[in-house]
Amino acid sequence: MTARIITLSDKGSRGERTDTAGPAAAEMLKAAGFDVTGIDVLPDEKDLIISKLKVHAGTIDFSPDGSMLASTGEDGKVRVWAFATR
């Protein structure tokens, strides 16, 4: 199985903060047998997130309030992510 890590961080995408979560998640996935194809740090911008995910997924869309994202893939599964705010 393959995986790609995407961290949403405005400060991280500008180089003001180091992303430690992405590399840690990649190591855990590799230990579980995944082939990690990359780690991205993106600003929290809806259009940029969608364009990046469309490369790796079939159909993707945000909920009307922007708090969740759903995607489909070639495996026929629907995945839903909830975005936490700080």
Coordinates of C-alpha atoms in Angstrom, one line a residue:
M1 CA 0.0 0.0 0.0
T2 CA 1.1 3.6 -0.6
A3 CA 0.5 6.7 1.5
R4 CA 1.3 10.4 1.1
I5 CA 1.4 12.7 4.2
I6 CA -0.2 16.1 3.9
T7 CA 0.2 18.5 6.8
L8 CA -2.0 21.7 6.8
S9 CA -0.1 24.5 8.4
D10 CA 0.1 28.2 7.3
K11 CA 3.2 28.8 9.3
G12 CA 4.8 25.5 8.2
S13 CA 4.2 26.2 4.6
R14 CA 5.9 29.6 5.0
G15 CA 8.9 28.0 6.7
E16 CA 8.1 29.7 10.0
R17 CA 7.6 26.3 11.8
T18 CA 9.2 22.9 11.3
D19 CA 6.7 20.1 10.5
T20 CA 7.6 17.2 12.9
A21 CA 4.2 15.5 12.6
G22 CA 4.6 14.6 8.9
P23 CA 7.9 12.8 9.3
A24 CA 6.7 11.1 12.4
A25 CA 3.6 9.8 10.6
A26 CA 5.7 8.7 7.7
E27 CA 8.0 6.6 10.0
M28 CA 4.9 5.0 11.6
L29 CA 3.4 4.2 8.2
K30 CA 6.7 2.8 6.9
A31 CA 7.0 0.6 10.0
A32 CA 3.5 -0.7 9.2
G33 CA 4.6 -1.6 5.7
F34 CA 3.4 1.4 3.7
D35 CA 5.4 2.9 0.9
V36 CA 5.3 6.6 1.7
T37 CA 5.5 8.6 -1.5
G38 CA 6.0 12.0 0.0
I39 CA 5.4 14.5 2.7
D40 CA 3.8 17.9 1.9
V41 CA 3.2 20.9 4.0
L42 CA 0.4 23.1 2.6
P43 CA -1.2 26.3 3.8
D44 CA -4.8 25.9 5.0
E45 CA -6.3 27.1 1.7
K46 CA -9.2 25.1 0.3
D47 CA -8.3 25.4 -3.4
L48 CA -4.7 24.4 -2.9
I49 CA -5.7 21.4 -0.8
I50 CA -8.2 20.2 -3.4
S51 CA -5.7 20.5 -6.2
K52 CA -3.0 18.6 -4.3
L53 CA -5.5 15.8 -3.3
K54 CA -6.9 15.4 -6.9
V55 CA -3.5 14.1 -7.9
H56 CA -3.9 11.2 -5.5
A57 CA -7.7 10.7 -5.2
G58 CA -10.8 10.4 -7.4
T59 CA -13.5 12.8 -6.3
I60 CA -12.9 15.1 -3.4
D61 CA -15.1 17.8 -1.8
F62 CA -15.4 19.9 1.3
S63 CA -18.5 20.0 3.6
P64 CA -20.5 23.2 3.2
D65 CA -19.0 24.6 6.5
G66 CA -15.4 23.6 5.5
S67 CA -14.9 21.4 8.6
M68 CA -14.7 18.1 6.8
L69 CA -13.3 16.7 3.5
A70 CA -14.5 13.5 1.7
S71 CA -12.6 11.7 -1.0
T72 CA -13.0 8.6 -3.1
G73 CA -10.3 6.4 -4.6
E74 CA -9.8 3.5 -7.0
D75 CA -10.5 1.1 -4.1
G76 CA -14.2 2.3 -4.0
K77 CA -13.9 3.6 -0.5
V78 CA -15.0 7.0 0.8
R79 CA -12.7 8.6 3.3
V80 CA -13.8 11.5 5.5
W81 CA -11.4 13.8 7.4
A82 CA -12.4 16.3 10.1
F83 CA -10.3 19.4 10.4
A84 CA -9.4 20.5 13.9
T85 CA -9.0 24.2 14.8
R86 CA -6.5 25.6 17.3

